mmCIF file of C-alpha atoms in Angstrom:
data_model
loop_
_atom_site.group_PDB
_atom_site.id
_atom_site.type_symbol
_atom_site.label_atom_id
_atom_site.label_comp_id
_atom_site.label_asym_id
_atom_site.label_seq_id
_atom_site.Cartn_x
_atom_site.Cartn_y
_atom_site.Cartn_z
ATOM 1 C CA UNK Z 1 0.000 0.000 0.000
ATOM 2 C CA UNK Z 2 1.013 3.581 -0.556
ATOM 3 C CA UNK Z 3 1.656 5.670 2.534
ATOM 4 C CA UNK Z 4 1.280 8.954 0.717
ATOM 5 C CA UNK Z 5 0.418 10.305 -2.700
ATOM 6 C CA UNK Z 6 3.094 12.023 -4.722
ATOM 7 C CA UNK Z 7 1.354 15.248 -5.621
ATOM 8 C CA UNK Z 8 3.006 17.891 -7.745
ATOM 9 C CA UNK Z 9 2.271 21.498 -8.579
ATOM 10 C CA UNK Z 10 2.037 22.847 -12.101
ATOM 11 C CA UNK Z 11 5.644 24.033 -11.947
ATOM 12 C CA UNK Z 12 6.962 20.590 -10.893
ATOM 13 C CA UNK Z 13 7.362 21.539 -7.240
ATOM 14 C CA UNK Z 14 6.125 19.131 -4.583
ATOM 15 C CA UNK Z 15 2.904 20.090 -2.872
ATOM 16 C CA UNK Z 16 1.689 19.376 0.637
ATOM 17 C CA UNK Z 17 0.928 15.842 1.808
ATOM 18 C CA UNK Z 18 -2.408 14.149 1.769
ATOM 19 C CA UNK Z 19 -4.154 12.116 4.427
ATOM 20 C CA UNK Z 20 -6.038 8.913 3.779
ATOM 21 C CA UNK Z 21 -9.152 7.639 5.489
ATOM 22 C CA UNK Z 22 -8.367 4.201 6.854
ATOM 23 C CA UNK Z 23 -10.438 2.001 4.594
ATOM 24 C CA UNK Z 24 -9.626 -1.252 2.881
ATOM 25 C CA UNK Z 25 -8.318 -0.629 -0.623
ATOM 26 C CA UNK Z 26 -6.095 -1.945 -3.385
ATOM 27 C CA UNK Z 27 -3.179 0.005 -4.770
ATOM 28 C CA UNK Z 28 -3.291 0.642 -8.494
ATOM 29 C CA UNK Z 29 0.468 0.191 -8.664
ATOM 30 C CA UNK Z 30 -0.217 -3.333 -9.932
ATOM 31 C CA UNK Z 31 -2.584 -2.145 -12.668
ATOM 32 C CA UNK Z 32 -0.909 -2.509 -16.105
ATOM 33 C CA UNK Z 33 -1.041 1.090 -17.336
ATOM 34 C CA UNK Z 34 -0.167 -0.048 -20.858
ATOM 35 C CA UNK Z 35 -3.692 -1.451 -21.085
ATOM 36 C CA UNK Z 36 -6.126 1.465 -20.691
ATOM 37 C CA UNK Z 37 -9.116 0.795 -18.465
ATOM 38 C CA UNK Z 38 -12.243 2.664 -17.461
ATOM 39 C CA UNK Z 39 -12.078 4.454 -14.122
ATOM 40 C CA UNK Z 40 -14.502 6.565 -12.166
ATOM 41 C CA UNK Z 41 -12.946 9.486 -10.291
ATOM 42 C CA UNK Z 42 -15.235 10.947 -7.626
ATOM 43 C CA UNK Z 43 -14.041 14.359 -6.480
ATOM 44 C CA UNK Z 44 -15.276 16.537 -3.641
ATOM 45 C CA UNK Z 45 -13.964 20.074 -3.936
ATOM 46 C CA UNK Z 46 -13.963 21.079 -0.293
ATOM 47 C CA UNK Z 47 -12.428 24.495 0.194
ATOM 48 C CA UNK Z 48 -9.559 26.868 -0.446
ATOM 49 C CA UNK Z 49 -7.288 28.434 2.121
ATOM 50 C CA UNK Z 50 -5.337 31.708 1.988
ATOM 51 C CA UNK Z 51 -5.952 32.228 -1.722
ATOM 52 C CA UNK Z 52 -4.374 35.154 -3.558
ATOM 53 C CA UNK Z 53 -6.137 38.518 -3.661
ATOM 54 C CA UNK Z 54 -6.735 39.719 -7.206
ATOM 55 C CA UNK Z 55 -9.294 42.515 -6.732
ATOM 56 C CA UNK Z 56 -8.637 46.072 -5.599
ATOM 57 C CA UNK Z 57 -10.512 45.531 -2.356
ATOM 58 C CA UNK Z 58 -8.038 42.852 -1.292
ATOM 59 C CA UNK Z 59 -10.378 39.945 -2.089
ATOM 60 C CA UNK Z 60 -11.136 37.609 -4.993
ATOM 61 C CA UNK Z 61 -14.117 35.817 -6.536
ATOM 62 C CA UNK Z 62 -12.540 32.363 -6.908
ATOM 63 C CA UNK Z 63 -13.710 29.383 -8.914
ATOM 64 C CA UNK Z 64 -11.899 26.172 -9.867
ATOM 65 C CA UNK Z 65 -11.423 24.413 -13.208
ATOM 66 C CA UNK Z 66 -10.557 20.723 -13.505
ATOM 67 C CA UNK Z 67 -8.866 19.461 -16.663
ATOM 68 C CA UNK Z 68 -7.771 16.039 -17.902
ATOM 69 C CA UNK Z 69 -5.905 15.595 -21.158
ATOM 70 C CA UNK Z 70 -6.297 19.277 -21.998
ATOM 71 C CA UNK Z 71 -10.100 19.135 -21.734
ATOM 72 C CA UNK Z 72 -12.097 20.967 -19.100
ATOM 73 C CA UNK Z 73 -14.208 18.370 -17.300
ATOM 74 C CA UNK Z 74 -15.630 20.367 -14.400
ATOM 75 C CA UNK Z 75 -15.984 23.960 -13.241
ATOM 76 C CA UNK Z 76 -16.996 24.968 -9.738
ATOM 77 C CA UNK Z 77 -19.345 27.717 -8.677
ATOM 78 C CA UNK Z 78 -18.037 31.212 -8.028
ATOM 79 C CA UNK Z 79 -17.580 32.212 -4.393
ATOM 80 C CA UNK Z 80 -17.691 35.999 -4.253
ATOM 81 C CA UNK Z 81 -15.294 38.103 -2.174
ATOM 82 C CA UNK Z 82 -13.684 35.274 -0.240
ATOM 83 C CA UNK Z 83 -10.068 34.142 0.092
ATOM 84 C CA UNK Z 84 -11.063 31.073 2.134
ATOM 85 C CA UNK Z 85 -13.974 29.778 0.026
ATOM 86 C CA UNK Z 86 -15.988 26.690 0.930
ATOM 87 C CA UNK Z 87 -17.406 24.856 -2.090
ATOM 88 C CA UNK Z 88 -18.298 21.328 -0.950
ATOM 89 C CA UNK Z 89 -19.075 20.462 -4.573
ATOM 90 C CA UNK Z 90 -18.988 16.944 -5.973
ATOM 91 C CA UNK Z 91 -18.048 15.815 -9.461
ATOM 92 C CA UNK Z 92 -17.993 12.387 -11.072
ATOM 93 C CA UNK Z 93 -15.393 12.037 -13.838
ATOM 94 C CA UNK Z 94 -14.698 9.110 -16.151
ATOM 95 C CA UNK Z 95 -11.144 8.482 -17.338
ATOM 96 C CA UNK Z 96 -9.998 5.797 -19.761
ATOM 97 C CA UNK Z 97 -6.447 5.630 -18.370
ATOM 98 C CA UNK Z 98 -4.415 7.039 -15.510
ATOM 99 C CA UNK Z 99 -1.471 8.515 -17.361
ATOM 100 C CA UNK Z 100 -3.077 11.946 -17.688
ATOM 101 C CA UNK Z 101 -2.926 13.904 -14.405
ATOM 102 C CA UNK Z 102 -5.837 15.892 -13.057
ATOM 103 C CA UNK Z 103 -5.064 19.588 -13.455
ATOM 104 C CA UNK Z 104 -6.577 22.092 -11.045
ATOM 105 C CA UNK Z 105 -6.612 25.791 -11.924
ATOM 106 C CA UNK Z 106 -8.075 28.588 -9.800
ATOM 107 C CA UNK Z 107 -9.300 31.871 -11.288
ATOM 108 C CA UNK Z 108 -10.722 35.139 -10.011
ATOM 109 C CA UNK Z 109 -13.992 35.894 -11.797
ATOM 110 C CA UNK Z 110 -14.195 39.373 -13.352
ATOM 111 C CA UNK Z 111 -17.488 40.184 -15.063
ATOM 112 C CA UNK Z 112 -16.906 41.442 -18.592
ATOM 113 C CA UNK Z 113 -13.131 41.116 -18.271
ATOM 114 C CA UNK Z 114 -10.556 38.356 -18.521
ATOM 115 C CA UNK Z 115 -10.517 36.281 -15.348
ATOM 116 C CA UNK Z 116 -7.330 36.532 -13.296
ATOM 117 C CA UNK Z 117 -5.162 33.461 -12.740
ATOM 118 C CA UNK Z 118 -4.824 32.550 -9.051
ATOM 119 C CA UNK Z 119 -2.639 29.440 -9.227
ATOM 120 C CA UNK Z 120 -2.625 25.819 -10.353
ATOM 121 C CA UNK Z 121 -1.584 22.328 -9.300
ATOM 122 C CA UNK Z 122 -2.021 18.758 -10.499
ATOM 123 C CA UNK Z 123 -2.777 15.368 -9.030
ATOM 124 C CA UNK Z 124 -0.982 12.247 -10.269
ATOM 125 C CA UNK Z 125 -3.759 9.669 -10.610
ATOM 126 C CA UNK Z 126 -1.297 6.768 -10.769
ATOM 127 C CA UNK Z 127 -0.385 7.393 -7.120
ATOM 128 C CA UNK Z 128 -3.945 7.008 -5.823
ATOM 129 C CA UNK Z 129 -5.102 3.750 -4.271
ATOM 130 C CA UNK Z 130 -8.142 2.105 -5.782
ATOM 131 C CA UNK Z 131 -11.418 2.121 -3.858
ATOM 132 C CA UNK Z 132 -9.892 4.214 -1.092
ATOM 133 C CA UNK Z 133 -11.170 7.687 -0.042
ATOM 134 C CA UNK Z 134 -8.236 10.086 0.006
ATOM 135 C CA UNK Z 135 -8.009 13.637 1.346
ATOM 136 C CA UNK Z 136 -5.657 15.775 -0.716
ATOM 137 C CA UNK Z 137 -4.124 19.188 -0.039
ATOM 138 C CA UNK Z 138 -2.711 20.871 -3.136
ATOM 139 C CA UNK Z 139 -0.399 23.872 -2.988
ATOM 140 C CA UNK Z 140 -1.198 26.392 -5.710
ATOM 141 C CA UNK Z 141 1.705 27.777 -7.725
ATOM 142 C CA UNK Z 142 2.280 30.172 -10.597
ATOM 143 C CA UNK Z 143 4.894 28.833 -13.064
ATOM 144 C CA UNK Z 144 6.053 32.401 -13.738
ATOM 145 C CA UNK Z 145 6.418 33.222 -10.029
ATOM 146 C CA UNK Z 146 7.257 29.926 -8.276
ATOM 147 C CA UNK Z 147 8.172 31.632 -4.996
ATOM 148 C CA UNK Z 148 4.775 33.281 -4.524
ATOM 149 C CA UNK Z 149 2.471 31.816 -1.881
ATOM 150 C CA UNK Z 150 -0.933 31.361 -3.549
ATOM 151 C CA UNK Z 151 -2.682 29.246 -0.923
ATOM 152 C CA UNK Z 152 -4.028 25.698 -1.034
ATOM 153 C CA UNK Z 153 -6.989 23.715 -2.346
ATOM 154 C CA UNK Z 154 -8.465 20.810 -0.367
ATOM 155 C CA UNK Z 155 -10.018 17.856 -2.177
ATOM 156 C CA UNK Z 156 -11.360 14.421 -1.367
ATOM 157 C CA UNK Z 157 -11.012 11.829 -4.135
ATOM 158 C CA UNK Z 158 -11.947 8.190 -4.744
ATOM 159 C CA UNK Z 159 -10.637 6.262 -7.759
ATOM 160 C CA UNK Z 160 -12.714 3.227 -8.726
ATOM 161 C CA UNK Z 161 -12.249 0.845 -11.677
ATOM 162 C CA UNK Z 162 -15.474 0.562 -13.648
ATOM 163 C CA UNK Z 163 -16.822 -2.656 -15.084
ATOM 164 C CA UNK Z 164 -20.072 -3.268 -16.893
ATOM 165 C CA UNK Z 165 -22.061 -1.682 -19.683
ATOM 166 C CA UNK Z 166 -21.358 1.831 -20.901
ATOM 167 C CA UNK Z 167 -25.025 2.661 -20.369
ATOM 168 C CA UNK Z 168 -24.657 2.073 -16.633
ATOM 169 C CA UNK Z 169 -21.580 4.291 -16.485
ATOM 170 C CA UNK Z 170 -23.311 7.034 -18.479
ATOM 171 C CA UNK Z 171 -26.353 6.894 -16.193
ATOM 172 C CA UNK Z 172 -24.123 7.253 -13.133
ATOM 173 C CA UNK Z 173 -22.318 10.196 -14.706
ATOM 174 C CA UNK Z 174 -25.573 12.019 -15.491
ATOM 175 C CA UNK Z 175 -26.940 11.442 -11.987
ATOM 176 C CA UNK Z 176 -23.811 12.846 -10.346
ATOM 177 C CA UNK Z 177 -23.487 15.903 -12.588
ATOM 178 C CA UNK Z 178 -27.111 16.860 -13.243
ATOM 179 C CA UNK Z 179 -28.407 20.098 -11.750
ATOM 180 C CA UNK Z 180 -32.034 21.264 -11.652
ATOM 181 C CA UNK Z 181 -31.203 24.623 -13.209
ATOM 182 C CA UNK Z 182 -30.227 22.807 -16.414
ATOM 183 C CA UNK Z 183 -33.825 21.715 -17.133
ATOM 184 C CA UNK Z 184 -35.225 25.034 -18.448
ATOM 185 C CA UNK Z 185 -32.101 25.714 -20.501
ATOM 186 C CA UNK Z 186 -32.236 22.257 -22.082
ATOM 187 C CA UNK Z 187 -35.918 22.745 -22.910
ATOM 188 C CA UNK Z 188 -35.127 26.138 -24.406
ATOM 189 C CA UNK Z 189 -32.406 24.602 -26.565
ATOM 190 C CA UNK Z 190 -34.804 21.908 -27.783
ATOM 191 C CA UNK Z 191 -37.485 24.470 -28.652
ATOM 192 C CA UNK Z 192 -34.931 26.613 -30.476
ATOM 193 C CA UNK Z 193 -33.685 23.599 -32.420
ATOM 194 C CA UNK Z 194 -37.205 22.604 -33.480
ATOM 195 C CA UNK Z 195 -37.929 26.204 -34.472
ATOM 196 C CA UNK Z 196 -34.941 26.297 -36.812
ATOM 197 C CA UNK Z 197 -35.978 22.953 -38.284
ATOM 198 C CA UNK Z 198 -39.445 24.319 -39.031
ATOM 199 C CA UNK Z 199 -38.308 27.593 -40.619
ATOM 200 C CA UNK Z 200 -35.701 25.742 -42.681
ATOM 201 C CA UNK Z 201 -38.397 23.415 -44.044
ATOM 202 C CA UNK Z 202 -36.833 20.231 -42.753
ATOM 203 C CA UNK Z 203 -39.165 17.352 -41.926
ATOM 204 C CA UNK Z 204 -38.758 16.201 -38.332
ATOM 205 C CA UNK Z 205 -40.359 12.856 -39.126
ATOM 206 C CA UNK Z 206 -37.816 12.220 -41.817
ATOM 207 C CA UNK Z 207 -35.087 13.025 -39.324
ATOM 208 C CA UNK Z 208 -36.600 10.609 -36.800
ATOM 209 C CA UNK Z 209 -36.602 7.873 -39.443
ATOM 210 C CA UNK Z 210 -32.933 8.475 -40.119
ATOM 211 C CA UNK Z 211 -32.179 8.298 -36.395
ATOM 212 C CA UNK Z 212 -34.093 5.015 -36.097
ATOM 213 C CA UNK Z 213 -32.145 3.575 -39.030
ATOM 214 C CA UNK Z 214 -28.895 4.622 -37.384
ATOM 215 C CA UNK Z 215 -29.899 2.969 -34.129
ATOM 216 C CA UNK Z 216 -30.821 -0.245 -35.948
ATOM 217 C CA UNK Z 217 -27.461 -0.229 -37.719
ATOM 218 C CA UNK Z 218 -25.671 0.190 -34.398
ATOM 219 C CA UNK Z 219 -27.525 -2.790 -32.931
ATOM 220 C CA UNK Z 220 -26.433 -4.954 -35.874
ATOM 221 C CA UNK Z 221 -22.742 -4.098 -35.502
ATOM 222 C CA UNK Z 222 -20.344 -6.913 -34.784
ATOM 223 C CA UNK Z 223 -19.605 -7.309 -31.039
ATOM 224 C CA UNK Z 224 -15.997 -8.122 -31.899
ATOM 225 C CA UNK Z 225 -15.168 -4.527 -32.923
ATOM 226 C CA UNK Z 226 -12.080 -2.968 -31.454
ATOM 227 C CA UNK Z 227 -12.820 -2.275 -27.766
ATOM 228 C CA UNK Z 228 -10.242 0.494 -27.504
ATOM 229 C CA UNK Z 229 -11.887 2.482 -30.309
ATOM 230 C CA UNK Z 230 -15.304 1.969 -28.746
ATOM 231 C CA UNK Z 231 -14.001 3.154 -25.374
ATOM 232 C CA UNK Z 232 -12.451 6.280 -26.881
ATOM 233 C CA UNK Z 233 -15.716 7.114 -28.621
ATOM 234 C CA UNK Z 234 -17.601 6.679 -25.371
ATOM 235 C CA UNK Z 235 -15.170 8.926 -23.485
ATOM 236 C CA UNK Z 236 -15.530 11.575 -26.205
ATOM 237 C CA UNK Z 237 -19.303 11.506 -25.696
ATOM 238 C CA UNK Z 238 -18.800 11.970 -21.966
ATOM 239 C CA UNK Z 239 -16.507 14.931 -22.622
ATOM 240 C CA UNK Z 240 -19.135 16.405 -24.954
ATOM 241 C CA UNK Z 241 -21.763 16.186 -22.207
ATOM 242 C CA UNK Z 242 -19.347 17.770 -19.750
ATOM 243 C CA UNK Z 243 -18.677 20.622 -22.173
ATOM 244 C CA UNK Z 244 -22.413 21.264 -22.494
ATOM 245 C CA UNK Z 245 -22.783 21.375 -18.702
ATOM 246 C CA UNK Z 246 -19.845 23.759 -18.438
ATOM 247 C CA UNK Z 247 -21.298 25.971 -21.182
ATOM 248 C CA UNK Z 248 -24.626 26.114 -19.359
ATOM 249 C CA UNK Z 249 -22.873 27.083 -16.146
ATOM 250 C CA UNK Z 250 -20.870 29.772 -17.949
ATOM 251 C CA UNK Z 251 -24.085 31.277 -19.344
ATOM 252 C CA UNK Z 252 -25.586 31.375 -15.867
ATOM 253 C CA UNK Z 253 -22.443 33.003 -14.479
ATOM 254 C CA UNK Z 254 -22.823 35.778 -17.049
ATOM 255 C CA UNK Z 255 -26.594 36.229 -16.684
ATOM 256 C CA UNK Z 256 -27.018 36.107 -12.896
ATOM 257 C CA UNK Z 257 -24.893 39.201 -12.137
ATOM 258 C CA UNK Z 258 -26.992 41.159 -14.650
ATOM 259 C CA UNK Z 259 -30.208 39.952 -13.025
ATOM 260 C CA UNK Z 260 -28.976 40.943 -9.570
ATOM 261 C CA UNK Z 261 -27.954 44.347 -10.862
#
C-alpha cells in the first residue's frame, strides 16, 4: 500500500501531503497502465485556504477548473469576495487511463473582463489507491512566479475501476453531474432547435426515421469490434456532455450578475 500520494504542482514543485481515510483498498500500482481501463474518479472540492487577492478591495471571486488531457471536465461555482472559500461540490469524472494527471486551476472571476489566474496544481492519478477515499491538499503555484504563496486547495477523491455496460456508467455520470437549473435551458435549446428545423423546411419525421435507421445499424454491428476504439468514442461523448454542462454554467455566471444588478 502507498503511505502517501506524490502530488506535484504545475511548476513541478512538490505540494503538501495528503491524508487517507483508513479504509480497505487496493493500490493501483499493480494495474498494467499499458492497457487502458475505465475508471470513475469521484471528487469533492472542499475548500480553499489563503488564496491570492486579485481585486482592488483585497479579495477575490474564486472558482476552480478541472482538466484532464487538456479538456475541461468540471468547473466549480463562483464564491464571491472570499479568500477562504468553501465549495463542498462533488463531481464524477470518467477516465480511460491514468497517465493523464488531473489539473486544477483557480481563477478570479471578473465580469466582462478576462478572469485573473490565481494558481494551479495537479494530481498524479497513478499514485492514488483504488477504492480508497483520500483527502488531498494541493499547494497552488504560478509557473512564472514559483516563490509566490498562492494558498491551497483541499479535495477528497476516490478512484474506482469501472466494469459493466457503458449505459450504466453514463447513467451514473448524469446522476452525479445533473443540476435542476439545467432543465429550463435544455428545454429552451430543444425548442430553439425545433424552431430552426421548421423555418428551414426540414421534416422532423424524416429526421426521426434516419435516427431510427442509425440505431438499428448500431444494434447490428459486430460485437468483436475494437474495444479500444469503442471506449475512446464513449469517453468523447462523456466529454461532450461535460462541455455542455460547463457551457450552461458559464451562461448562468454571465446572466445572474446582470439579473442581480
